[in-house]
CSV table of C-alpha atoms in Angstrom, one decimal:
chain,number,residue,atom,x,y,z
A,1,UNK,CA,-73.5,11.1,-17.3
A,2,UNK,CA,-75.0,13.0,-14.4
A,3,UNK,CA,-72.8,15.0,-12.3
A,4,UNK,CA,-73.3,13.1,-9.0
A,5,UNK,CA,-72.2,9.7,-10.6
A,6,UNK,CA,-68.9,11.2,-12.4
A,7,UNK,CA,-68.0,12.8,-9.0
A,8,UNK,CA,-68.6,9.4,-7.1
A,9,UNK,CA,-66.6,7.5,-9.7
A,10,UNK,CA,-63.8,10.2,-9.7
A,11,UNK,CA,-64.0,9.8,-5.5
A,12,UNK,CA,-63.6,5.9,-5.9
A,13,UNK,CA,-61.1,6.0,-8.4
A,14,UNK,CA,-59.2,8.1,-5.8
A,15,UNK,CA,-59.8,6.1,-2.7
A,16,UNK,CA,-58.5,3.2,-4.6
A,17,UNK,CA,-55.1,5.1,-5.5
A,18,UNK,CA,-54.8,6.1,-1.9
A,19,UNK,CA,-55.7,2.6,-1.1
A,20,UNK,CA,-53.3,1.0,-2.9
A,21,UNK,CA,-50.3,3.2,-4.7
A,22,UNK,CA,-49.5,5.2,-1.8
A,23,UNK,CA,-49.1,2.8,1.0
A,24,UNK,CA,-46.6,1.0,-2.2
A,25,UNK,CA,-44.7,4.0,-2.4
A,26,UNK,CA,-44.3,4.5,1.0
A,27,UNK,CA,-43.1,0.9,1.9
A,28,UNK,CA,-40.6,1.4,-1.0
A,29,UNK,CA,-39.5,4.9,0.8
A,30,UNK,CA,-38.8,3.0,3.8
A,31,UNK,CA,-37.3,0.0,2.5
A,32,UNK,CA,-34.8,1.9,0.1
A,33,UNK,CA,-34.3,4.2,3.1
A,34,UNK,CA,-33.5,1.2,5.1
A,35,UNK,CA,-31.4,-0.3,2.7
A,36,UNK,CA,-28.9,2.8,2.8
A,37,UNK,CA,-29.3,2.5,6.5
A,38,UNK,CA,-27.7,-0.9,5.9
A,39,UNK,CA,-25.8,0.1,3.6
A,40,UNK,CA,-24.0,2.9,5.5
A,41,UNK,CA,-23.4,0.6,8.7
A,42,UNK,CA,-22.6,-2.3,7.4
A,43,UNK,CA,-20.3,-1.1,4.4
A,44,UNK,CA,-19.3,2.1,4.6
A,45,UNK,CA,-18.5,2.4,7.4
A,46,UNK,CA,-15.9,-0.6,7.5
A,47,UNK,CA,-14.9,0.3,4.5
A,48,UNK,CA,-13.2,3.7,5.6
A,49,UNK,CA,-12.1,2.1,8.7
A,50,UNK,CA,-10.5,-0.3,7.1
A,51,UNK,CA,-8.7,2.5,4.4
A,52,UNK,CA,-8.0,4.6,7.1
A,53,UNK,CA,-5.8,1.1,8.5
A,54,UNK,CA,-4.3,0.9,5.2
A,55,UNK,CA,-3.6,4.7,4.4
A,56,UNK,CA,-1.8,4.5,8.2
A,57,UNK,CA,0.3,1.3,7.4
A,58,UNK,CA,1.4,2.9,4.2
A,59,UNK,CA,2.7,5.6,5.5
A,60,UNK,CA,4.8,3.7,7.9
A,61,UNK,CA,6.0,1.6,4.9
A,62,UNK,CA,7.1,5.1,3.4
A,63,UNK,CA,9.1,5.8,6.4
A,64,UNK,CA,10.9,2.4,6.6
A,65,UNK,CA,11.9,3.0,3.1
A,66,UNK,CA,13.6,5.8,4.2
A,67,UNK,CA,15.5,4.2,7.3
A,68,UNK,CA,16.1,0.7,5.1
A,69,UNK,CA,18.4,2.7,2.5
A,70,UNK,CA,19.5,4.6,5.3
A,71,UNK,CA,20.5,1.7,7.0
A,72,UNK,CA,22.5,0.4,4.3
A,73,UNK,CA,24.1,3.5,3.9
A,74,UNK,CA,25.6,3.7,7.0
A,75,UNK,CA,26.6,0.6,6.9
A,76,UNK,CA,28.5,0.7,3.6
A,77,UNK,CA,30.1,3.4,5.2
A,78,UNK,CA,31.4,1.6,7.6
A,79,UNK,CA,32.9,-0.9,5.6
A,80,UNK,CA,34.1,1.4,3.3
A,81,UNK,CA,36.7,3.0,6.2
A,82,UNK,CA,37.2,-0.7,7.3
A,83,UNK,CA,38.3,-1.4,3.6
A,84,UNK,CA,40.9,1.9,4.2
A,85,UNK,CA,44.8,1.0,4.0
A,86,UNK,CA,45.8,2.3,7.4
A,87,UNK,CA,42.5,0.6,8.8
A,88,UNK,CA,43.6,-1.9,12.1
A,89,UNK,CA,41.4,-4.1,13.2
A,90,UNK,CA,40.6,-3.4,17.2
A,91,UNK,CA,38.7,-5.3,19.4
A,92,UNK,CA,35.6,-3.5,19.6
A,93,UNK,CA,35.4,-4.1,15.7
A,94,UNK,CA,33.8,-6.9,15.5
A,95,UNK,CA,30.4,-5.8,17.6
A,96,UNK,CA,30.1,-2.1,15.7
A,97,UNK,CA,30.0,-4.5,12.6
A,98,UNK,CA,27.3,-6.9,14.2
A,99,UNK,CA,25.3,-3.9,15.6
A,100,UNK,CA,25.4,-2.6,12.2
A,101,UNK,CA,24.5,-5.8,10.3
A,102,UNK,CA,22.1,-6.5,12.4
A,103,UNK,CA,20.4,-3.2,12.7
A,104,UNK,CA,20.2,-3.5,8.7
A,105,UNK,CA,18.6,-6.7,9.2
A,106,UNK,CA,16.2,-5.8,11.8
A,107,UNK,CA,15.0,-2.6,9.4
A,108,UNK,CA,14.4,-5.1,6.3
A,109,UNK,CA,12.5,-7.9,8.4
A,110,UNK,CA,10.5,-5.0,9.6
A,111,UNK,CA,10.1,-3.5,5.9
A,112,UNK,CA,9.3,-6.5,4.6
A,113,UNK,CA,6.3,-7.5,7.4
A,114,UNK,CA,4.5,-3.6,6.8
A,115,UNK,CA,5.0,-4.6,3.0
A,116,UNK,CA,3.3,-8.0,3.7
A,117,UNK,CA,0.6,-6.2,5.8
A,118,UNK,CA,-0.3,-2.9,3.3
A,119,UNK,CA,-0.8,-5.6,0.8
A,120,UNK,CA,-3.1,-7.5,2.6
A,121,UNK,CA,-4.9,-4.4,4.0
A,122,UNK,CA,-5.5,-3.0,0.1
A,123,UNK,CA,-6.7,-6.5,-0.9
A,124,UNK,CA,-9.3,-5.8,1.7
A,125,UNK,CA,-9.9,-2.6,1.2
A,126,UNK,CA,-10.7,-3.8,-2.9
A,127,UNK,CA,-13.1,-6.3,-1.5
A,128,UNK,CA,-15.1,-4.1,0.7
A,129,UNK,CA,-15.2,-1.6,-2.1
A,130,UNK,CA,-16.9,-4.1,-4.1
A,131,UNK,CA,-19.5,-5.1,-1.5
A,132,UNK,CA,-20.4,-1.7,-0.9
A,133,UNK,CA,-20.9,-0.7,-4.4
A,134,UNK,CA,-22.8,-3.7,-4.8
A,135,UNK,CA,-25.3,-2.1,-1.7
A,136,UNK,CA,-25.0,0.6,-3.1
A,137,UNK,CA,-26.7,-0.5,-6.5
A,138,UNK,CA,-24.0,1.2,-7.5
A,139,UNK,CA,-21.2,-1.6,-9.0
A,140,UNK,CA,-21.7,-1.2,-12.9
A,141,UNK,CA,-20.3,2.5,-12.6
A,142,UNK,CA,-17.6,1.7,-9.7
A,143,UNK,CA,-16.2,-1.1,-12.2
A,144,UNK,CA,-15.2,1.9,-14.7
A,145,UNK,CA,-11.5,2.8,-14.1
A,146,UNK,CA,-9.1,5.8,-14.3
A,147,UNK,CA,-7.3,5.7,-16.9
A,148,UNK,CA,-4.9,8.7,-16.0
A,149,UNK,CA,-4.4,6.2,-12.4
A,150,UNK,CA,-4.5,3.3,-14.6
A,151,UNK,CA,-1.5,4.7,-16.6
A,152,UNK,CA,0.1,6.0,-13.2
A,153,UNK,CA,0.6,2.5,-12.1
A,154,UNK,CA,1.8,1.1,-15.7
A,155,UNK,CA,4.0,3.6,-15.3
A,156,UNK,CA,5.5,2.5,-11.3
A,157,UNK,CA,5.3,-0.8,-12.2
A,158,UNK,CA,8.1,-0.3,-15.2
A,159,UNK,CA,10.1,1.9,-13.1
A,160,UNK,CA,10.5,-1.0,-10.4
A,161,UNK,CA,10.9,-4.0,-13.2
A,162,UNK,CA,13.7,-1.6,-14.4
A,163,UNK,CA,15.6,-0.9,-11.1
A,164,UNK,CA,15.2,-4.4,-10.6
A,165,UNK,CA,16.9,-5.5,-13.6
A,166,UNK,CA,19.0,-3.1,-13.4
A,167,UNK,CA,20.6,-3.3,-9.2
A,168,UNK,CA,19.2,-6.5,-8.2
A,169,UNK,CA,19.1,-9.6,-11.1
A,170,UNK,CA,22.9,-9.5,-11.0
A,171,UNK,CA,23.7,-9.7,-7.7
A,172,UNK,CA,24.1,-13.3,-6.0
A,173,UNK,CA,21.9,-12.8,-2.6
A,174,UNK,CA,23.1,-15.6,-0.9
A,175,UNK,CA,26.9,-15.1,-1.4
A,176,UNK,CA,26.6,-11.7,-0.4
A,177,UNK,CA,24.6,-12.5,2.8
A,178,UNK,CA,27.5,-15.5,3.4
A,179,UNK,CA,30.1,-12.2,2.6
A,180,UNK,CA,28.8,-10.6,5.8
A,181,UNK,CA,29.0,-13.3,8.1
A,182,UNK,CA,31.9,-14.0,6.7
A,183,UNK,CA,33.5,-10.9,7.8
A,184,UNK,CA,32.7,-10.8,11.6
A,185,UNK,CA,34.8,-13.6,12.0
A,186,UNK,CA,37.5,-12.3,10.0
A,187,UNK,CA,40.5,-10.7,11.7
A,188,UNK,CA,43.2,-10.4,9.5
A,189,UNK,CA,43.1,-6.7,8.2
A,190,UNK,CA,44.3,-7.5,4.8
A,191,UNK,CA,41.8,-10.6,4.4
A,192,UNK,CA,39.4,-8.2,5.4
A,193,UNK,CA,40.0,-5.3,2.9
A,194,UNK,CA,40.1,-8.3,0.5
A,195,UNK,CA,36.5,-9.6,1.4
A,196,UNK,CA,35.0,-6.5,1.4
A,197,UNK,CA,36.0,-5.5,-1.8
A,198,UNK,CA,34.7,-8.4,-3.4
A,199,UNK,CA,31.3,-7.7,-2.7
A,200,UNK,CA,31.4,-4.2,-2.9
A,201,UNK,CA,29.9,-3.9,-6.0
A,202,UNK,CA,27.1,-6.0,-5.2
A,203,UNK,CA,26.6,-3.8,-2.1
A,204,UNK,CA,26.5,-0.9,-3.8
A,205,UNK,CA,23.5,-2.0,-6.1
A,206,UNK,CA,22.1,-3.2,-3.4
A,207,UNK,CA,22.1,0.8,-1.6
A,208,UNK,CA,21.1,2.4,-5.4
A,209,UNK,CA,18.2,-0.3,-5.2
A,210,UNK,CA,16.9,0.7,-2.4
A,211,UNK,CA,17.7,4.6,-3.0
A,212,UNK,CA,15.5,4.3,-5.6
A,213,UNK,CA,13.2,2.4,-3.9
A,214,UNK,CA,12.2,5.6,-1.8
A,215,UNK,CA,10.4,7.6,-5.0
A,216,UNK,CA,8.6,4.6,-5.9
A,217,UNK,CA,7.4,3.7,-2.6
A,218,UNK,CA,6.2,7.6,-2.0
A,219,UNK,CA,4.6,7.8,-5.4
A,220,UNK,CA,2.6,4.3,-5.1
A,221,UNK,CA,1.9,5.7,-1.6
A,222,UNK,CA,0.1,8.6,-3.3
A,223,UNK,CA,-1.9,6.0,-6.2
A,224,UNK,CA,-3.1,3.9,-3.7
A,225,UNK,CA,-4.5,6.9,-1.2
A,226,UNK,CA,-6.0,8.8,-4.7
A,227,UNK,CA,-7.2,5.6,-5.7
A,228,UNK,CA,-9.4,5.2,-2.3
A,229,UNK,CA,-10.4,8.2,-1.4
A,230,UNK,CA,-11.7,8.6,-5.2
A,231,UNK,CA,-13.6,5.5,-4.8
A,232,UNK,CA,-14.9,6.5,-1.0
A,233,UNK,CA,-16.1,9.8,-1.9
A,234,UNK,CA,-17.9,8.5,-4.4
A,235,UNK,CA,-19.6,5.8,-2.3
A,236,UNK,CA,-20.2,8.5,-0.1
A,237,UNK,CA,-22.0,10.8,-2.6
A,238,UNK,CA,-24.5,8.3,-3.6
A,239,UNK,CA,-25.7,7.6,-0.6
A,240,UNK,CA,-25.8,11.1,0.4
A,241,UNK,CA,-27.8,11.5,-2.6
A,242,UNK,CA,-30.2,8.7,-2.3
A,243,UNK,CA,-31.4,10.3,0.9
């Protein structure tokens, strides 16, 4: 083959890979660079607004723990010197043992919504998770769990099915809610000390519940903010890397 024609075919061979492959690459680089555009605003970025919402509410659900056994400290206390022998029933009794009953109530109603809304906030913290993996291309790999966080959990979860059975399955909710009302309107001292130490012991399981309640509530605190910010930083590494 003469030397002119080898050249020419070599020349057309490479027009027709400029032609054709590059332009293809090209429109791939800027659709997958696109894509992580997308990816970025309309995942990620949610995504750790939303966990940020979560890791905020948590930590206000830590510190009602706190003030819910505190509560019912303070208020066993009360009773307690109520329940004393030389104990005479005034009349500003009966509103310091409404302000405290209902200061107890207030802090659980209150404990119990943030509980109702970090739930709801993980739930969709999980979800975007998975929507963002999934634009991620990475979802296969963000399935595979921790087993060291997977035992962690195992773990809480035992510990609260334990204090559980242990504080609250024997006491009777109701009759001890019906004890407290009850007692505001009761103003004979010795039908008082009587009352109260009826449901005493229900009371105290009741505060060791909740006492114990705290470590629990710190620790899955601490899971759930591993758990995300293990999963973010991830997230945030692939797309880094992608660029």
């Amino acid at each position: 083959m003469k030397k002119w024609i080898r050249n020419a075919m070599v020349a057309a061979v490479a027009s027709a890979l400029t032609a054709f492959i590059y332009p293809a690459l090209l429109s791939k680089f800027n659709n997958d660079s696109t894509s992580r555009s997308s990816a970025f605003k309309e995942h990620y970025v949610p995504l750790t607004k939303k966990g940020n919402e979560c890791l905020a509410i948590d930590q206000k659900l830590q510190q009602q723990s706190v003030q819910l056994a505190g509560s019912l400290i303070l208020l066993r206390k009360e009773l307690n010197r109520i329940a004393q022998e030389d104990f005479n029933i005034r009349p500003d009794y009966e509103p310091i043992i409404k302000a405290a009953i209902q200061n107890f109530n207030a802090t659980q109603d209150a404990h119990t919504s943030t509980l109702d809304s970090t739930n709801s906030c993980w739930a969709d913290v999980k979800r975007l998770l998975e929507e963002t993996s999934v634009a991620t291309g990475v979802f296969e790999r963000s399935k595979k769990v921790d087993p060291k966080l997977v035992s962690e959990e195992n773990n809480l979860n035992a510990a609260e099915r334990k204090l559980r059975t242990q504080y609250i399955d024997p006491i009777d909710g109701e009759a001890l809610y019906e004890n407290f009302i009850n007692m505001t309107s009761t103003h004979d001292s010795q039908k008082l000390r009587a009352l109260i130490g009826s449901f005493d012991k229900d009371f105290e399981s009741l505060v060791r519940f909740r006492e114990g309640m705290i470590d629990i509530t710190t620790r899955r605190v601490e899971l759930r903010s591993k758990f995300y910010n293990g999963k973010k930083d991830a997230l945030a590494k692939t797309l880094s890397s992608n660029k």
